[in-house]
PDB file of C-alpha atoms in Angstrom:
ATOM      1  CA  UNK A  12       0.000   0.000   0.000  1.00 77.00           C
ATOM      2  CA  UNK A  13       2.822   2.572   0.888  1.00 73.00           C
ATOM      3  CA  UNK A  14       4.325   1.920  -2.298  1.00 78.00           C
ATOM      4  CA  UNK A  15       1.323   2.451  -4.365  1.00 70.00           C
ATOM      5  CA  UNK A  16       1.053   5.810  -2.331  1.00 74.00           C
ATOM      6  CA  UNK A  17       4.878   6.903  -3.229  1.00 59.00           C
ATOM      7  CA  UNK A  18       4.201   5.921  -6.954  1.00 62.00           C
ATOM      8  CA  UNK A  19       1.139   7.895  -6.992  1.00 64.00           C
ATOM      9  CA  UNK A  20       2.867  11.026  -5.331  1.00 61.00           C
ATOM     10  CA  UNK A  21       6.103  10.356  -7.740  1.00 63.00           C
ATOM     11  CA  UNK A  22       4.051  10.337 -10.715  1.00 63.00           C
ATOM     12  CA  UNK A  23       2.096  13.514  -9.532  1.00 58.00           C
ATOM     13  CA  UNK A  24       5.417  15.198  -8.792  1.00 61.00           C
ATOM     14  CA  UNK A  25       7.186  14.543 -12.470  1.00 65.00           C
ATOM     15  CA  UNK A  26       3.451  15.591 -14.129  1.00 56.00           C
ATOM     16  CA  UNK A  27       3.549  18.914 -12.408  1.00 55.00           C
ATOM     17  CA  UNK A  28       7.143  19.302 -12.972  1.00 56.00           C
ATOM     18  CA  UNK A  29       6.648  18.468 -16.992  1.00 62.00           C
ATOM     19  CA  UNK A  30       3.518  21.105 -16.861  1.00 59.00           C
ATOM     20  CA  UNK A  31       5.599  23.691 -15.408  1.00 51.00           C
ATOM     21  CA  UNK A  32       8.197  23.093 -17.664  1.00 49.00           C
ATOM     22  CA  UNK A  33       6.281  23.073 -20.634  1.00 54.00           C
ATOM     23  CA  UNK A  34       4.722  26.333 -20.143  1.00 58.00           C
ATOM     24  CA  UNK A  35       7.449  28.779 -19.113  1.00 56.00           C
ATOM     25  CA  UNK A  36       7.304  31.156 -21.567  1.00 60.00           C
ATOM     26  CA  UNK A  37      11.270  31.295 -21.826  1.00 86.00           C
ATOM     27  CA  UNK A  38      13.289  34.506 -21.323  1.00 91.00           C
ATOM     28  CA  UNK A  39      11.214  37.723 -22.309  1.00 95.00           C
ATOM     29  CA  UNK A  40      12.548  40.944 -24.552  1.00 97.00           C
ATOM     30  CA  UNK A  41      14.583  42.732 -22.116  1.00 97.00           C
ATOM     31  CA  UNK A  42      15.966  39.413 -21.214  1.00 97.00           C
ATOM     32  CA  UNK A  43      17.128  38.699 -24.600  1.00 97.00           C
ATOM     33  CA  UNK A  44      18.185  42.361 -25.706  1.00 97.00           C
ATOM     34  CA  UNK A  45      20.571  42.125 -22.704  1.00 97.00           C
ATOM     35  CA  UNK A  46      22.187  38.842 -23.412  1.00 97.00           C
ATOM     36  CA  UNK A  47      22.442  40.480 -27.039  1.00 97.00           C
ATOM     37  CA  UNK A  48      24.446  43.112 -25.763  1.00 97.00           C
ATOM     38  CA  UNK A  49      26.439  40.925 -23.800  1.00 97.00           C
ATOM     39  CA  UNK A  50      27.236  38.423 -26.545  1.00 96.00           C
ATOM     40  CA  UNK A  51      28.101  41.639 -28.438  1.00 94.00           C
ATOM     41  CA  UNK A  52      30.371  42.833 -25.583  1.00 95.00           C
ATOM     42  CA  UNK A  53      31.948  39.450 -25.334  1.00 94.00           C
ATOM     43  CA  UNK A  54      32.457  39.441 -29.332  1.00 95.00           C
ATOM     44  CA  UNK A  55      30.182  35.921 -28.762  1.00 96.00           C
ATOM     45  CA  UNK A  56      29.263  35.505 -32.219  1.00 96.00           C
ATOM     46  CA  UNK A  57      27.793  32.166 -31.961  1.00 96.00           C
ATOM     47  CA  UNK A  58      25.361  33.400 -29.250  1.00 96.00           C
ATOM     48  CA  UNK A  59      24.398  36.752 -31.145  1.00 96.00           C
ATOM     49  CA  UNK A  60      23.758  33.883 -34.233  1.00 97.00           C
ATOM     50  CA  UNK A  61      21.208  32.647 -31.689  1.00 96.00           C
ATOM     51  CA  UNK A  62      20.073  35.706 -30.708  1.00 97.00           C
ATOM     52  CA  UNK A  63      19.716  37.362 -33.728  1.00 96.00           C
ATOM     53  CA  UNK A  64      16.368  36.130 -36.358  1.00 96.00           C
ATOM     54  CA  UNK A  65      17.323  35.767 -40.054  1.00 95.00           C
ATOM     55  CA  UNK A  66      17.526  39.425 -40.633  1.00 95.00           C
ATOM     56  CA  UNK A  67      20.533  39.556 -38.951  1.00 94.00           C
ATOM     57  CA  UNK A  68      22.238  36.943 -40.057  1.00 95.00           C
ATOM     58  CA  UNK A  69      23.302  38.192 -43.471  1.00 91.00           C
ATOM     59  CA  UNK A  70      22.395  34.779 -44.664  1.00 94.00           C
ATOM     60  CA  UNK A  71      24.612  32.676 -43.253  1.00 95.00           C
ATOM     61  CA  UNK A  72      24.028  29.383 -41.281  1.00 95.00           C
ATOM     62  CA  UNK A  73      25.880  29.752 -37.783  1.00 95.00           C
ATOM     63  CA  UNK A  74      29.023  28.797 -38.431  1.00 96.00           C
ATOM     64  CA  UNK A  75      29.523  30.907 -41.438  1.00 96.00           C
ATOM     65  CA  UNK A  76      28.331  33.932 -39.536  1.00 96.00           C
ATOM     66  CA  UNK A  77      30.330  33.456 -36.722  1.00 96.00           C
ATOM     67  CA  UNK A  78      33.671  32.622 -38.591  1.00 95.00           C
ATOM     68  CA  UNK A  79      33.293  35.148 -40.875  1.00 95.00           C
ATOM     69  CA  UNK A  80      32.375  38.022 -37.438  1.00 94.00           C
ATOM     70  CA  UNK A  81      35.598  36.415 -35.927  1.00 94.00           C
ATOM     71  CA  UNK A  82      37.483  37.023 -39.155  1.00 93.00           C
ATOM     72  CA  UNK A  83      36.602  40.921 -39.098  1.00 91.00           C
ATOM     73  CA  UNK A  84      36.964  41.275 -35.518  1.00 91.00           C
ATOM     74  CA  UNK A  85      40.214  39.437 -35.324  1.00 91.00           C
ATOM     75  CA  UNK A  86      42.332  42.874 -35.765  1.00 89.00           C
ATOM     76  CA  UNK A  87      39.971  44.589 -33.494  1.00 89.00           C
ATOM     77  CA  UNK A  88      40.280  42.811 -30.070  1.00 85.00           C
ATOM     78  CA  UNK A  89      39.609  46.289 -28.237  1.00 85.00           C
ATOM     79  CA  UNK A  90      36.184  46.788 -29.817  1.00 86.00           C
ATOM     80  CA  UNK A  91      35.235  43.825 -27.202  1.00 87.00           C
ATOM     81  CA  UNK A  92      34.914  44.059 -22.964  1.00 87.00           C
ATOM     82  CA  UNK A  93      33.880  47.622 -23.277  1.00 89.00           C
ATOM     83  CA  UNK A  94      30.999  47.421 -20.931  1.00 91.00           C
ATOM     84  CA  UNK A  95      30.495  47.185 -17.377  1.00 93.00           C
ATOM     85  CA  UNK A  96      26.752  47.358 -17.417  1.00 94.00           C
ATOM     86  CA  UNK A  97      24.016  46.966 -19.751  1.00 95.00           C
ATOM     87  CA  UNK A  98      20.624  48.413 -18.384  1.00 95.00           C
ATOM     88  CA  UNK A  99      17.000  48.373 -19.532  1.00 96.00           C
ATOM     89  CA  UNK A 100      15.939  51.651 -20.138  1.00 95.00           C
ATOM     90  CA  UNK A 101      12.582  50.961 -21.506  1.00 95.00           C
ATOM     91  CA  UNK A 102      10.479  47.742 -23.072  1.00 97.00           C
ATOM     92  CA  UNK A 103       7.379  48.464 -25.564  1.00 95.00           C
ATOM     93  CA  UNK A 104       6.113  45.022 -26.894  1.00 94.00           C
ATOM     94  CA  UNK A 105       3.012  44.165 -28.409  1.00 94.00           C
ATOM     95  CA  UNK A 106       1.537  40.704 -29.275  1.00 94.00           C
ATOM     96  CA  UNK A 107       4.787  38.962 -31.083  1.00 96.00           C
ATOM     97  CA  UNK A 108       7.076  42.256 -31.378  1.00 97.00           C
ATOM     98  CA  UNK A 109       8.908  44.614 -29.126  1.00 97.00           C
ATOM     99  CA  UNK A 110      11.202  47.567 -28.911  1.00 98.00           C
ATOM    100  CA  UNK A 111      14.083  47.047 -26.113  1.00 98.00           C
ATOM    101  CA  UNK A 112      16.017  50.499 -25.291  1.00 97.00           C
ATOM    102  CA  UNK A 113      19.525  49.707 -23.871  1.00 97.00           C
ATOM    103  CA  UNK A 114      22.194  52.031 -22.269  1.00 96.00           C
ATOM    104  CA  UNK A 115      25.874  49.974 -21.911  1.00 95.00           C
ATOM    105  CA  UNK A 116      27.566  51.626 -19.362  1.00 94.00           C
ATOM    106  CA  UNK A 117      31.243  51.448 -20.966  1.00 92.00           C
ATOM    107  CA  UNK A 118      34.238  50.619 -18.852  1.00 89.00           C
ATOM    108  CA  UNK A 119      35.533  54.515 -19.488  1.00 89.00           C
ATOM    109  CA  UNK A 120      32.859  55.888 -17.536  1.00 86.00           C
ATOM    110  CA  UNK A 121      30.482  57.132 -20.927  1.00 89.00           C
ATOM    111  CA  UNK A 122      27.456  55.728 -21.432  1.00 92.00           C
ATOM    112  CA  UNK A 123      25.924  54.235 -25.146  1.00 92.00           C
ATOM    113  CA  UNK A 124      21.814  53.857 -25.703  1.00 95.00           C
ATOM    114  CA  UNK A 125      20.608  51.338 -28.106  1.00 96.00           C
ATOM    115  CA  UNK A 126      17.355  50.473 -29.692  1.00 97.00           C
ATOM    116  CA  UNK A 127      16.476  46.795 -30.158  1.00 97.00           C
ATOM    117  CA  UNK A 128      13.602  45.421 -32.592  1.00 98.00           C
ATOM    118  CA  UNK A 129      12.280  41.707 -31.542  1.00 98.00           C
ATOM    119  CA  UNK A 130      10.152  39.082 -32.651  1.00 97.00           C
ATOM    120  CA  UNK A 131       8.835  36.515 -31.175  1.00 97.00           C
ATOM    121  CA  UNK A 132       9.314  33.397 -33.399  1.00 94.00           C
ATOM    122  CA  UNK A 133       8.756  29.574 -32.645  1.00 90.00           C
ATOM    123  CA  UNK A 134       7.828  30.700 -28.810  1.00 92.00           C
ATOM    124  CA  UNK A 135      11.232  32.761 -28.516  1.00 95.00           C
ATOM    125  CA  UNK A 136      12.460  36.075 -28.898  1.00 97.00           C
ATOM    126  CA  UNK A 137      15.315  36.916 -31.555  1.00 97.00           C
ATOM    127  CA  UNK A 138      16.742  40.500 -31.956  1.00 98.00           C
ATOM    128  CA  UNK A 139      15.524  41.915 -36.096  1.00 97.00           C
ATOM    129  CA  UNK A 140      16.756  44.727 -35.971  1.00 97.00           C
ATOM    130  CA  UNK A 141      19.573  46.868 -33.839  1.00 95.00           C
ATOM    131  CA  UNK A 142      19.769  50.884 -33.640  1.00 95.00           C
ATOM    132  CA  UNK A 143      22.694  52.586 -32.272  1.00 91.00           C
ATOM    133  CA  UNK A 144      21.209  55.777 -30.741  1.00 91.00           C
ATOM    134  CA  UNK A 145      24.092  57.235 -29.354  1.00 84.00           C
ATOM    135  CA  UNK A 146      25.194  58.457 -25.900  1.00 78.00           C
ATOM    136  CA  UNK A 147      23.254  58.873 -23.315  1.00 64.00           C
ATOM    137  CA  UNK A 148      23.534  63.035 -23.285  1.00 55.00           C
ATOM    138  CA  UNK A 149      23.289  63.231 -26.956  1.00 48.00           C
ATOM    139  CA  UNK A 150      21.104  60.449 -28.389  1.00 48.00           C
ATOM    140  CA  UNK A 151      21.918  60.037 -32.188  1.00 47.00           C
ATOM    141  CA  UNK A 152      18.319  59.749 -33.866  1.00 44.00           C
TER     142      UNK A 152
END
C-alpha cells in the first residue's frame, strides 16, 4: 500500500514538474536584448547567431556567420569588454514584437543607448533589428 502511495505522489510530482516546464514562456525581450548586448560585448558571435532572427544573419548558417564576425573582428580585439553594465531603459512590446532600449555603461565611464527590434518566433524572442542611438547626453536619432 505505501508503495502504491509513493508511486502515486512520484508520478504527480514529475506531471507537475513536466507542466511547469512546458509552459514557461522562456526569457522575455529585455531578457534577450541584454544577453544580445552581452554576446556583443563578449564578441560571442555564436550566441548573437542565436540571438539574432534571419535578418541579422546576413544569410549565413551559424558557423559561417560566426567565422566570418571572428574574421573581421580578429584585428579589433579592443572593440570587445567595453561594458560594465548593460541596463534596460525601456520595453514596448506588443503581441509577437517589441522595442528594447539599452544604455551599456562602458568601462571609461560614458554611457551608449541602443534600440532593439524583436520578434517573437517559434515561442522565442530573436533580436531583427539593432539601432545605435548614441550616448546617453546626446542620443543620435
Amino acid at each position: 500500500m505505501l508503495t502504491a502511495i509513493v508511486a502515486v505522489l512520484l508520478f504527480a510530482l514529475i506531471a507537475a514538474l513536466i507542466f511547469a516546464v512546458a509552459r514557461d514562456p522562456g526569457p522575455g525581450p529585455a531578457d534577450v536584448a541584454v544577453a544580445y548586448e552581452e554576446a556583443w560585448d563578449r564578441l560571442d558571435f555564436d550566441a548573437l547567431w542565436t540571438l539574432s532572427g534571419p535578418e541579422l544573419r546576413d544569410g549565413m548558417g551559424r558557423r559561417e556567420y560566426a567565422d566570418a564576425k571572428r574574421s573581421a573582428y580578429a584585428a579589433r580585439p579592443e572593440l570587445g569588454g567595453l561594458a560594465s553594465a548593460v541596463v534596460v531603459e525601456g520595453v514596448d512590446a506588443t503581441g509577437d514584437a517589441a522595442v528594447v532600449r539599452t544604455r551599456l555603461v562602458l568601462s571609461d565611464g560614458d554611457d551608449t543607448c541602443n534600440e532593439l527590434q524583436l520578434a517573437r518566433r517559434s515561442e522565442r524572442w530573436v533580436v531583427v533589428g539593432y539601432r545605435m542611438l548614441g550616448s546617453a547626453e546626446s542620443p543620435v536619432i
